[in-house]
Short mmCIF file of C-alpha atoms in Angstrom, two decimals:
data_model
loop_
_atom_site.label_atom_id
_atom_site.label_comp_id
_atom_site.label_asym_id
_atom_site.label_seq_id
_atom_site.Cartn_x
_atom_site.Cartn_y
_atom_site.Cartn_z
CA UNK U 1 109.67 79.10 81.16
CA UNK U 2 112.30 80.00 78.44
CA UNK U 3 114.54 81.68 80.36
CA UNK U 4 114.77 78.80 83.01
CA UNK U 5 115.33 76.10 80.52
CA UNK U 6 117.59 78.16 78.55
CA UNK U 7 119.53 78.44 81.98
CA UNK U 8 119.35 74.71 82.31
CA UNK U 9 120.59 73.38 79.01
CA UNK U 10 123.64 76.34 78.91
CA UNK U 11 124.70 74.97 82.51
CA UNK U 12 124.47 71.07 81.19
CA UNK U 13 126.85 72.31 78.03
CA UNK U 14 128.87 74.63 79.15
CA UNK U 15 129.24 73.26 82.40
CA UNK U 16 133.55 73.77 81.72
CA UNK U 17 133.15 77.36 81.91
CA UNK U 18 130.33 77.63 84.46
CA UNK U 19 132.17 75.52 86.97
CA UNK U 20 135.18 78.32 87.50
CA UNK U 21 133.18 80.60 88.82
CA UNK U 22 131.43 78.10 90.90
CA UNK U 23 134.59 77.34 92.39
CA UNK U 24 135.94 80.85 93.12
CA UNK U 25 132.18 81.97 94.54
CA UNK U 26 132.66 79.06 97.06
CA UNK U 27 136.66 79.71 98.04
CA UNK U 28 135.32 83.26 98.05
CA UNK U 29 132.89 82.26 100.83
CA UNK U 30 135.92 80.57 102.77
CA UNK U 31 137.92 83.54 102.77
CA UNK U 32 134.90 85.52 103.68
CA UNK U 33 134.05 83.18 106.44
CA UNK U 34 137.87 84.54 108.13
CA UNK U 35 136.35 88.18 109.15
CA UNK U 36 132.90 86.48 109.76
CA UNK U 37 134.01 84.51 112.68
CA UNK U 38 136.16 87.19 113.67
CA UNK U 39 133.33 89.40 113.87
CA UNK U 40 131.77 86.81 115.88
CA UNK U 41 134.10 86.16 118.37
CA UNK U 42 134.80 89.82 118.99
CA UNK U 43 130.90 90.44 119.84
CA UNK U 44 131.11 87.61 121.83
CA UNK U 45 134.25 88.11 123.72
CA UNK U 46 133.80 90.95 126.33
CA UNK U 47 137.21 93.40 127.42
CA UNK U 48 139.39 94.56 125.51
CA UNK U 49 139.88 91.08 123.51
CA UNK U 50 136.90 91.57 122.09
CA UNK U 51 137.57 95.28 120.74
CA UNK U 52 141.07 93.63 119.42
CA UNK U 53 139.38 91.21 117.48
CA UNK U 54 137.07 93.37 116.06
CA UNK U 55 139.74 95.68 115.11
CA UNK U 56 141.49 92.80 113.12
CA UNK U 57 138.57 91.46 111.61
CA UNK U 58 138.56 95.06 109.90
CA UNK U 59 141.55 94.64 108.57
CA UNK U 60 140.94 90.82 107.48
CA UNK U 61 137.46 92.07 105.62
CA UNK U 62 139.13 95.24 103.75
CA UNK U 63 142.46 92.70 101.93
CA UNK U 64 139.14 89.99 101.40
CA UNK U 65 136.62 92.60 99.64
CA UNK U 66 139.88 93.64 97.73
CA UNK U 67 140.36 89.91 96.68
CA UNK U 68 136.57 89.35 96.17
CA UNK U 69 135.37 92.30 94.35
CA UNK U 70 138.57 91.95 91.80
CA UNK U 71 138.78 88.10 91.44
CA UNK U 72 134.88 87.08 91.14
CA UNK U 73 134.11 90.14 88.88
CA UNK U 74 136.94 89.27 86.53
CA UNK U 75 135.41 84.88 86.21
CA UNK U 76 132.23 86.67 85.77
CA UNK U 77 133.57 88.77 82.58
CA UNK U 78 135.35 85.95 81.43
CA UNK U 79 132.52 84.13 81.70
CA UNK U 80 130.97 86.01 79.68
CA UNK U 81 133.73 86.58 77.07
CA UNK U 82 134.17 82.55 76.58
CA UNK U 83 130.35 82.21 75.87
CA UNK U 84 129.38 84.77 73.48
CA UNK U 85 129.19 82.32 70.39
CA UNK U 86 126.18 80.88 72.48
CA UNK U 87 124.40 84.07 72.90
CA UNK U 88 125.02 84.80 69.69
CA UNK U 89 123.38 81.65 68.31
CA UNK U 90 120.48 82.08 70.69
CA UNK U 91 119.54 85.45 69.33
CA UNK U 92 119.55 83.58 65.62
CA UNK U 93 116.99 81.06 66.94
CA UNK U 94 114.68 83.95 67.99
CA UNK U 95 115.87 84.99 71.65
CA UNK U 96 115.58 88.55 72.21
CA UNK U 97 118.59 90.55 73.78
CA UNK U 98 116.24 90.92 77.01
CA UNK U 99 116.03 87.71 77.26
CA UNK U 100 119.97 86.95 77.00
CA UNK U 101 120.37 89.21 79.34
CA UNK U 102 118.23 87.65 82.00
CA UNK U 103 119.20 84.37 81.26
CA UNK U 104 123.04 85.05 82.11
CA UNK U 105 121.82 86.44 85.39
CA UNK U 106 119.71 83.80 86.01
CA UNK U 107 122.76 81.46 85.59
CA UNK U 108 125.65 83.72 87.21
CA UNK U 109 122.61 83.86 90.00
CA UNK U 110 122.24 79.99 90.61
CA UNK U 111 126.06 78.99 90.43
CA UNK U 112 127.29 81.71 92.63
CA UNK U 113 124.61 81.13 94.95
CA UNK U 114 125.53 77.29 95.09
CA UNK U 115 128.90 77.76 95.23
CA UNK U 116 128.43 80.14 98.22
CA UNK U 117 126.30 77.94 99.88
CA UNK U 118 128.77 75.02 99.70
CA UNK U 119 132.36 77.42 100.57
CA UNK U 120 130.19 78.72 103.77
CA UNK U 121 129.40 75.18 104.89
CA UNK U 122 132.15 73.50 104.40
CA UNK U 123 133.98 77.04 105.95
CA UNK U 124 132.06 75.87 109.50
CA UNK U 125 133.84 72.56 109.84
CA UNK U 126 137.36 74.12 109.81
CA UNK U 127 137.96 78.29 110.08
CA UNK U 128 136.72 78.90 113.01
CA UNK U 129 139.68 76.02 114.71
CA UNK U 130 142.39 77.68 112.28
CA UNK U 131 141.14 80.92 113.09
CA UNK U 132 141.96 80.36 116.97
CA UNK U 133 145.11 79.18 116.19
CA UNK U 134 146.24 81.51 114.88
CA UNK U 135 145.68 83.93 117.60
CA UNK U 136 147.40 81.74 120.01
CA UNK U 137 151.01 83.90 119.28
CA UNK U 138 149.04 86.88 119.01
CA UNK U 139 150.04 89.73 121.76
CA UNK U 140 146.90 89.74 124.58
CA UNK U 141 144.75 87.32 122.34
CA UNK U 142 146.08 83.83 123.81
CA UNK U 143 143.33 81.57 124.57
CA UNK U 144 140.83 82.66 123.03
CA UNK U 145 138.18 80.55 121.19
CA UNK U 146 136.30 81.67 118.02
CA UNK U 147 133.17 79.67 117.13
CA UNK U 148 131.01 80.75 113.94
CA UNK U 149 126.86 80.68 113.40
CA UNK U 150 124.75 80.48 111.34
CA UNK U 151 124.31 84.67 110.68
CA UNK U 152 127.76 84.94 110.07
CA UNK U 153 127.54 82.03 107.43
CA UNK U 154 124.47 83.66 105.99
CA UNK U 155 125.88 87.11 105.41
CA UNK U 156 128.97 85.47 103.69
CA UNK U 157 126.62 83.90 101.13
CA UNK U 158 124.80 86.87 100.64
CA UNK U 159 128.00 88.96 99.98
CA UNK U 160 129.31 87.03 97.81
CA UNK U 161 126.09 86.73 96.10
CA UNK U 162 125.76 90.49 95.80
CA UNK U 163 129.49 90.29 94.40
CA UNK U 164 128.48 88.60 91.96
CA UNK U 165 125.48 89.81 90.21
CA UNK U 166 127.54 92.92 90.65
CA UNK U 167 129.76 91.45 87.76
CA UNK U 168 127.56 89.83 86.43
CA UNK U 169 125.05 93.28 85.15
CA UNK U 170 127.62 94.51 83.01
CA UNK U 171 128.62 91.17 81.34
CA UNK U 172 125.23 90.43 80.54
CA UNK U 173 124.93 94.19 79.01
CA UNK U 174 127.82 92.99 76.56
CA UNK U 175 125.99 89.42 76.45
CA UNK U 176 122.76 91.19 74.98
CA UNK U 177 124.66 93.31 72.91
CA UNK U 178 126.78 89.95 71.16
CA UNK U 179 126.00 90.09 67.25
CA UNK U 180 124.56 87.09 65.78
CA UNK U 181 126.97 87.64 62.82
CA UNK U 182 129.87 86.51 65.45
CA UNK U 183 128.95 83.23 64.86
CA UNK U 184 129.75 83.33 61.06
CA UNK U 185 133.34 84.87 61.53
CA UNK U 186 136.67 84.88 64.44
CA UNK U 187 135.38 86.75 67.19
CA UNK U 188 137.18 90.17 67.12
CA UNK U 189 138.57 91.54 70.85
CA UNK U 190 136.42 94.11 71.37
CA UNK U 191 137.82 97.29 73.08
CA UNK U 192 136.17 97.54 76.35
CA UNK U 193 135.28 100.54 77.48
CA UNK U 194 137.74 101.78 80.48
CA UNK U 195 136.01 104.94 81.74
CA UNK U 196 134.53 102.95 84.62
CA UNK U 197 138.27 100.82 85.39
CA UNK U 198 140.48 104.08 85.66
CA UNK U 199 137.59 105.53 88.22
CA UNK U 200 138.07 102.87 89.89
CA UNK U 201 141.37 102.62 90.07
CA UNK U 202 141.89 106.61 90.54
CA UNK U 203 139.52 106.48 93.47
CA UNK U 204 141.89 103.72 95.32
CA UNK U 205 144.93 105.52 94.40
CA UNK U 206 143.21 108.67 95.80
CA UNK U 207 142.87 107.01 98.86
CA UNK U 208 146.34 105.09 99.02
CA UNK U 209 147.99 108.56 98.94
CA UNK U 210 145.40 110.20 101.39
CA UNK U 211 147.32 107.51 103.90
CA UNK U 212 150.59 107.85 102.81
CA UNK U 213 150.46 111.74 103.77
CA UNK U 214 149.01 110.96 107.01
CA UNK U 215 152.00 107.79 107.52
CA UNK U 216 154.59 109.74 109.83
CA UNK U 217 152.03 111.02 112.40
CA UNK U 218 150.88 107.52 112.87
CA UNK U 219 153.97 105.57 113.71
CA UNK U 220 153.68 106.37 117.31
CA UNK U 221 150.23 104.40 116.98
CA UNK U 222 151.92 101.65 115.36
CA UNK U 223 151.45 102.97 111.68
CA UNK U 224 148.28 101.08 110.60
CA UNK U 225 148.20 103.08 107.00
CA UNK U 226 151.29 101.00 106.16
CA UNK U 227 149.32 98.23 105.89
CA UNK U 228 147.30 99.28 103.13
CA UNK U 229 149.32 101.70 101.26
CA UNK U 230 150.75 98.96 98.98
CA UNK U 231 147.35 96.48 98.85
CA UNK U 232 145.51 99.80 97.44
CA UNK U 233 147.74 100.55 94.66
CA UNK U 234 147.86 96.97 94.31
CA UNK U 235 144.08 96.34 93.82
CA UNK U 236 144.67 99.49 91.36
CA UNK U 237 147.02 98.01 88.97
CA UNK U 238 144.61 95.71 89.27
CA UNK U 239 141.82 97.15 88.11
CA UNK U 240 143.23 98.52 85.35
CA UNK U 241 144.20 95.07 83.78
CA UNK U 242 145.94 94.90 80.86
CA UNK U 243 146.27 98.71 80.48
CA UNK U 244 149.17 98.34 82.56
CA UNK U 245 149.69 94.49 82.10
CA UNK U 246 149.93 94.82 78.44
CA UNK U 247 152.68 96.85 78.38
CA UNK U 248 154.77 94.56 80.81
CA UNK U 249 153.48 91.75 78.13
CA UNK U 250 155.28 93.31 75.20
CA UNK U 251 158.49 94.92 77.22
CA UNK U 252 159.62 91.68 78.34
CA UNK U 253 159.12 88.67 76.04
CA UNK U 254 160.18 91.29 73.16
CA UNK U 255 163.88 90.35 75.09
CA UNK U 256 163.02 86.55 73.59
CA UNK U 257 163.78 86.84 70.00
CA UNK U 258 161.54 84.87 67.71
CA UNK U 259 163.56 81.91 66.11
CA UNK U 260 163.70 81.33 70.22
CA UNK U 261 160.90 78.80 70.02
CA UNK U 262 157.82 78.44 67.76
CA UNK U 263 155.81 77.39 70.92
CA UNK U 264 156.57 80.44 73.00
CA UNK U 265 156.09 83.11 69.64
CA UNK U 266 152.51 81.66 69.53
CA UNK U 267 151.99 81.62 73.34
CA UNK U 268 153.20 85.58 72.89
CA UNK U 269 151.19 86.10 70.13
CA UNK U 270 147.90 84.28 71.95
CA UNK U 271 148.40 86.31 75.26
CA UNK U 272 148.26 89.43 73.16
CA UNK U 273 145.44 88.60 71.39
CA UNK U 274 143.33 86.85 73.64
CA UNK U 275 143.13 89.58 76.12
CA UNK U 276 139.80 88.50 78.03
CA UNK U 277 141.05 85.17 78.90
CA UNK U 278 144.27 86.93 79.88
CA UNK U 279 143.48 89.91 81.50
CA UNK U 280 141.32 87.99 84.10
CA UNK U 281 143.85 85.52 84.89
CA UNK U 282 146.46 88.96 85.63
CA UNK U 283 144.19 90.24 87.80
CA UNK U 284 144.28 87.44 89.91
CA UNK U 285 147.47 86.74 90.03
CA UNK U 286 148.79 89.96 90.74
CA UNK U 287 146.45 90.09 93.91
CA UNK U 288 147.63 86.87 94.81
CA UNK U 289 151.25 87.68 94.64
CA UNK U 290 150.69 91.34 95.11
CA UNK U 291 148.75 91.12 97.98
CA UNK U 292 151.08 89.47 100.27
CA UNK U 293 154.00 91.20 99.35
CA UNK U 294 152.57 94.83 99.80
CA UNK U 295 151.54 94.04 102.93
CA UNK U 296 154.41 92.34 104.38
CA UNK U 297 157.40 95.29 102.62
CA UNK U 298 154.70 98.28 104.22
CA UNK U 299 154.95 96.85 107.57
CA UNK U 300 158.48 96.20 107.47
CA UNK U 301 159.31 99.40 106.36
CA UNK U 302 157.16 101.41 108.75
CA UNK U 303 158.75 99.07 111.93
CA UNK U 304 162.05 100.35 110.42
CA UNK U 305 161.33 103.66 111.27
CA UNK U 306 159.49 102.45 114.76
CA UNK U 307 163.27 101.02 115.26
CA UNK U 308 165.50 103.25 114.31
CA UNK U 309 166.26 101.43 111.05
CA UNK U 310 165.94 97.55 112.61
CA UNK U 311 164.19 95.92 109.76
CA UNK U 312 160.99 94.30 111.24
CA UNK U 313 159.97 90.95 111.31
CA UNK U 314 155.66 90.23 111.66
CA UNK U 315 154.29 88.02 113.11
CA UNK U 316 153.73 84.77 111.60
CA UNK U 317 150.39 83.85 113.01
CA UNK U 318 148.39 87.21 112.36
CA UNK U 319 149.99 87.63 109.11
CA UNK U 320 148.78 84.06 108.10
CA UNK U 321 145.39 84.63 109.32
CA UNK U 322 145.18 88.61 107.83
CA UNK U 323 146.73 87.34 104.07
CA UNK U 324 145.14 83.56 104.07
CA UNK U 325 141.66 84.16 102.30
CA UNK U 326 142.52 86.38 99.73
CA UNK U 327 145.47 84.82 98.59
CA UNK U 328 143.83 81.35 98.65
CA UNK U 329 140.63 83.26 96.80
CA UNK U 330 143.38 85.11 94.31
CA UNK U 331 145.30 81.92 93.28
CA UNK U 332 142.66 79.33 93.04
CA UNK U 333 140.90 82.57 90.69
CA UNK U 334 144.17 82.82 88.77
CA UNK U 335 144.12 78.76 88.28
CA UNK U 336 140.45 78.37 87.76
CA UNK U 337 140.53 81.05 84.92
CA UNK U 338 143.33 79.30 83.01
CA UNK U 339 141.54 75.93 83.37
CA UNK U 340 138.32 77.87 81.79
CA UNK U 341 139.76 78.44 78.67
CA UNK U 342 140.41 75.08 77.74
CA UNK U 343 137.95 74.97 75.23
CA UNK U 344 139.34 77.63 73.48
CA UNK U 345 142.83 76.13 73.85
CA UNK U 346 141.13 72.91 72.42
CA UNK U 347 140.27 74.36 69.30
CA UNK U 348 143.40 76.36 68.72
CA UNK U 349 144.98 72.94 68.81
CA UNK U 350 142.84 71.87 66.24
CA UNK U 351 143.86 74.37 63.81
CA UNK U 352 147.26 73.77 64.64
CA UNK U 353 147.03 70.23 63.72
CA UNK U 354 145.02 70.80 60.55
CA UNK U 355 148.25 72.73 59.72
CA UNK U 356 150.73 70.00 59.89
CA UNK U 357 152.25 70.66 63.50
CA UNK U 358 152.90 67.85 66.04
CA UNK U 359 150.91 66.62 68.62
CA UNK U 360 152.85 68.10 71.24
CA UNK U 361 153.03 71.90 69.93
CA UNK U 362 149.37 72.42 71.65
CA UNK U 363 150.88 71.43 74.77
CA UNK U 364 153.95 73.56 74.37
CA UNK U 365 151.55 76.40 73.42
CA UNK U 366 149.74 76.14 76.65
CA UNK U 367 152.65 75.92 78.90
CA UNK U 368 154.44 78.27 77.11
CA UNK U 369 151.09 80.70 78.01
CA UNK U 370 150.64 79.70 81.98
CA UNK U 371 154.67 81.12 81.54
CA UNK U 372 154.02 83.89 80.27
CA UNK U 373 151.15 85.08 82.14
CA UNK U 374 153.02 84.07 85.12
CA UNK U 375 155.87 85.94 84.81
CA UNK U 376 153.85 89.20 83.76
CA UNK U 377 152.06 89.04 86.65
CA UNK U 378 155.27 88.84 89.31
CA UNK U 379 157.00 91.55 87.63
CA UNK U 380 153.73 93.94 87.56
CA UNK U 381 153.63 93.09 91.24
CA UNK U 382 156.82 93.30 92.20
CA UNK U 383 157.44 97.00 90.12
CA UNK U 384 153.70 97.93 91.96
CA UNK U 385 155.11 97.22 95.62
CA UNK U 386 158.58 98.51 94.61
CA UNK U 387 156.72 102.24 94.20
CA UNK U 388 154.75 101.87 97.15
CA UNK U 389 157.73 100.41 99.55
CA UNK U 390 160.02 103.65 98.26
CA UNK U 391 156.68 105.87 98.16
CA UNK U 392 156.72 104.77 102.48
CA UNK U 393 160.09 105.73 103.01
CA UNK U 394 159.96 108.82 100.86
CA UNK U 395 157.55 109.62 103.08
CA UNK U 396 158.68 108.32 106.49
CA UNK U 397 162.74 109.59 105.81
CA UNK U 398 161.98 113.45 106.85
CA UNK U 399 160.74 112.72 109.95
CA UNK U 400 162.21 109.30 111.13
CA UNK U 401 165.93 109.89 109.29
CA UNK U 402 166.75 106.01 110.05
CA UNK U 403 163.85 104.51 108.34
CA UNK U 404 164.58 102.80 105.24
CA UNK U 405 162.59 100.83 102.31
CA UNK U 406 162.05 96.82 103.04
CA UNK U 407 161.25 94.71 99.73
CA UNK U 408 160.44 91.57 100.87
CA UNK U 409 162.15 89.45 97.88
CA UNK U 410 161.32 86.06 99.63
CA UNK U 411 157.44 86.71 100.26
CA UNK U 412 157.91 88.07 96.25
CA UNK U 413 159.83 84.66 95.02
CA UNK U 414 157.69 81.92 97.04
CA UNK U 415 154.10 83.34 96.04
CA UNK U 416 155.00 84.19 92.48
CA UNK U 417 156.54 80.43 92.56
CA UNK U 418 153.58 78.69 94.03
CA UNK U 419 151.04 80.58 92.53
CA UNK U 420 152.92 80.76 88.86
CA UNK U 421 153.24 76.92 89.02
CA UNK U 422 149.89 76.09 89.75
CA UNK U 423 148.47 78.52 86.67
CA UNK U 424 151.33 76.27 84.35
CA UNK U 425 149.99 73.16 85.47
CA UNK U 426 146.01 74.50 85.08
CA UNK U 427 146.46 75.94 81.86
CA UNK U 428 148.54 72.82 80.48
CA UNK U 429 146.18 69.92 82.55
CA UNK U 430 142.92 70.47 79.93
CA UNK U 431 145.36 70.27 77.23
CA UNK U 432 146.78 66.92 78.13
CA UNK U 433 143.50 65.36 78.60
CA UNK U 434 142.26 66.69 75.39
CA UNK U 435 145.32 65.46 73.62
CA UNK U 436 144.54 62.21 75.31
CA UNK U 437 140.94 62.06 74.15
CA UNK U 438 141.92 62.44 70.34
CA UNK U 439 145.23 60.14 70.65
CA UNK U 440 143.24 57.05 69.36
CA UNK U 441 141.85 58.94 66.19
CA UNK U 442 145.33 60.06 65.35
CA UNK U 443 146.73 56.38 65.81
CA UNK U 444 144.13 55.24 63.44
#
């Protein structure tokens, strides 16, 4: 069949681009496996343990469809995006749009089904044990054991399946509708349509502000909305992509003039123009970083108010286990996506070189982009929570006079830190190999 070895032979050459969202569909199943086993144990265990774990696994499975639905539809457009010079060329050797179209959902299909398969697996040999300890310094939970099956494993594939192919339709809309001309001129960034993004994002923001009206009658209950307040608008900003991004892009590395460094003025000028490779690896990010701290500053500034003004302090264990799959999802998205691109990083280099510049200005460029996209990503978080922390207190001052806004700058510092680093080091790692690869034709 056509489509199937079409499937085949794009997989075996393009197996670079393929194998991101391979390995975010199978870290997506291991933070999907954290609410799974929850789930689990709370059918299992009988009391009011059980009710408490089910009530947490809620919370675990709203921040990890957040994390899943934003980070694996993003790879899936980039996907997409990096391959289009393929499509293109298949429609000049006589494949019909149709049958683009079904062969990129063939592929997305079979990689985010194997991937799946092998996060959900390997997800048996070790969540359920971390997932227990966890709970060991949670309030009324001590003790308790949480064991997965085979159903929960199961319904994590098929989720993140479904996830999938839910990116995947529109991409391989925009697949079937790639020009064959492309292939005879630079690609042009096409202005995606954003109708469907600001829905989106106005239906979470809807909803973000639906709790925030309703946050003063539920301190007494321990003010639950807090928690999600700041991941919603969050996920929002998230959405939206470079929309908001791209105005953070241009604000702050105007402040670096251009005799600065040649490296970082193409690195600016790349981010801005590159804006699918870009835009997916924001989206990440900022759940990764934006994620953590939304949660953390709500809940600190609703305890405030619980306290007369006592900042709060959570607890380490349930925060850990509430935050640990879609952060781990967000960041290794945010690296894989820079590590996708190296191709086109490969052949930027090449042009670069053909110009007369030294071996080392490819790697500069790439570092110089990890940076960039790093840093617009912390401070889109970090202005994101900032409105939703004072948007809490706002909101929490007329009735509780001693609360008082919490921005946790620590949470803020160490995930931008760790998760900026490791997009550096995965945008600049391809780079160095390639430059490795061609060192022997330059020597001779």
């Amino acid at each position: 069949m056509i489509i199937a070895r079409l499937a085949a032979a794009d997989l075996r050459s393009s197996w670079r681009v393929w194998a991101g969202l391979f390995v975010v569909c199978a870290v997506a199943a291991v933070a999907g496996s954290v609410p799974g086993v929850l789930i689990v144990g709370g059918l299992r265990t009988p009391g009011l343990q059980g009710v408490a774990l089910l009530s947490i696994s809620g919370t675990t499975a709203a921040f990890g469809l957040i994390a899943v639905l934003v980070v694996v539809s993003a790879v899936v457009r980039l996907t997409t995006a990096l391959l289009e010079r393929t499509y293109a060329l298949w429609q000049l050797a006589g494949v019909t749009p149709r049958g683009v179209r079904a062969t990129m959902l063939t592929e997305t299909t079979v990689v985010a089904a194997v991937g799946a398969i092998v996060g959900a697996v390997t997800a048996t040999a070790f969540v359920p044990a971390l997932v227990s300890e966890s709970l060991t310094g949670a309030s009324g939970l001590r003790g308790v054991r949480i064991a997965g099956s085979w159903w929960e494993a199961i319904a994590v594939v098929c989720l993140t399946l479904v996830a999938a192919i839910l990116g995947a339709v529109p991409g391989s809309r925009r697949a079937a509708a790639v020009s064959p001309l492309i292939v005879l001129r630079a690609a042009p960034e096409r202005r995606k349509s954003i109708v469907v993004r600001v829905i989106v994002a106005g239906l979470l923001t809807a909803l973000a502000l639906a709790m925030l009206s309703g946050l003063p009658r539920s301190v007494a209950d321990g003010a639950a909305p807090a928690l999600l307040i700041g991941p919603l608008l969050v996920a929002a900003v998230a959405v939206l992509g470079r929309t908001v991004a791209g105005t953070v892009v241009r604000l702050w590395t105007a402040l670096v003039p251009e005799r600065t460094s040649v490296g970082f003025s193409l690195a600016r000028a790349s981010t801005r123009w590159s804006t699918s490779r870009s835009d997916t690896t924001l989206a990440a990010l900022l759940i990764a970083v934006g994620l953590p701290t939304a949660l953390i500053g709500g809940q600190r500034t609703a305890v405030t108010a619980m306290q007369g003004g006592a900042p709060g302090e959570s607890s380490a264990g349930a925060t850990a286990l509430l935050l640990s799959g879609p952060i781990l999802l967000a960041a290794i998205g945010a690296a894989a996506t820079a590590a996708m691109t190296a191709r086109d990083r490969a052949r930027e280099g090449e042009q670069l070189r053909a110009v007369g510049a030294s071996p080392g200005l490819p790697l500069l460029v790439a570092a110089f982009e990890g940076l960039i996209i790093s840093v617009t990503g912390v401070l889109t978080a970090a202005a994101t929570v900032g409105l939703a922390v004072v948007a809490e207190w706002v909101a929490l001052v007329g009735t509780y006079p001693a609360s008082r806004p919490v921005f946790p700058l620590g949470v803020l510092t160490f995930a931008g830190a760790a998760c900026g680093g490791l997009i550096v080091v995965s945008a600049l790692l391809p780079a160095v190999l390639n430059m490795r690869r061609e060192a022997p034709a330059l020597r001779g």
